[in-house]
Amino acid sequence: MPPIIWIDGTYYDRATGKVSVFDHGLLYGDGVFEGIRVYNRRVFRLPQHLDRLYASAKGVWLEVPLAKPVLHRLVEEAVGKSGLDEAYIRLLVTRGVGDLGLDPRKCPKPSVICIVDTIQLWPQDRYDKGLVALTAATPIHHRESLSPRIKSLNYLSHILAKVEGIAAGVDEVIMLDAQGYVAEASGMNLFAVTNGTLKTPPAYAGILRGVTRDAVIELAREATYGVEEVPLNRYDLYTADEMFLTGTAAEVVAVTKLDGRVIGHGQPGPITKELAKRFKALAIRGD
Ligand code: PMP
């Protein structure tokens, strides 16, 4: 049984799914990936995830060796084989096997890997009470260095931020960009709610444009809340009525304390709760 692992056309299990030590994905973090959710045996927003994967690959001069519709079918086939109703998919394209130098031209064939498993980031009480977060000193990548819009295999800055949070005993971290604007959490996008209006950093500022973020923006507009994609300072978060994070693995989760400041009333707010509920319904509906 799970996980199901697919590497370049062959299925493996946890014990046998292995990659070469000469794969530049391992040697240099040279590759791109997606985290995708399965609800009720249906893959949530697979076209959007595939679009982002192929765009990320283009951003790092990597050609995905399969056409998008073929990869779409393979992901669905792997989910079917897993037998899981609820699952988390990790889809990767690595530069492939090369020599010990950096040159990607020495890697003739990118590898495509698909893992179908399960995930749970936090126990239910974190969703009920909200997360305690701090602003990490580690910023996200500068957008003209490794663009944060590319979901690359280089997650060290996000991991280092996460380590700061772990060392401080909090649940999650907020990361700033190189200019000091609020960017995102370690693997999630963020929203502040003030006077019934949602505010979130714009993708062009240099953040990962989350599939969950986009879904929540649609849901908020449907529910007639205002949504503004604007640069945010930490002040905007500290003084918000509500704050929440969105991500494929986390879904929608409130932040009730940031850098020692209680956000709003210190509990998940009504708009956060409503959007979390609407997101669950959307995920189960699957559109
Ligand atoms: N930012 C980062 C850095 C992430 O890794 C993720 C998770 N993919 C997100 C935001 C949220 O994106 P999504 O809603 O597509 O999972």
Short mmCIF file of C-alpha atoms in Angstrom, two decimals, residues 34 48 58 234:
data_model
loop_
_atom_site.label_atom_id
_atom_site.label_comp_id
_atom_site.label_asym_id
_atom_site.label_seq_id
_atom_site.Cartn_x
_atom_site.Cartn_y
_atom_site.Cartn_z
CA GLU A 34 4.45 20.68 -6.96
CA GLN A 48 -3.41 24.91 -12.27
CA LYS A 58 10.69 27.19 -17.96
CA ARG A 234 4.30 43.77 9.54
#
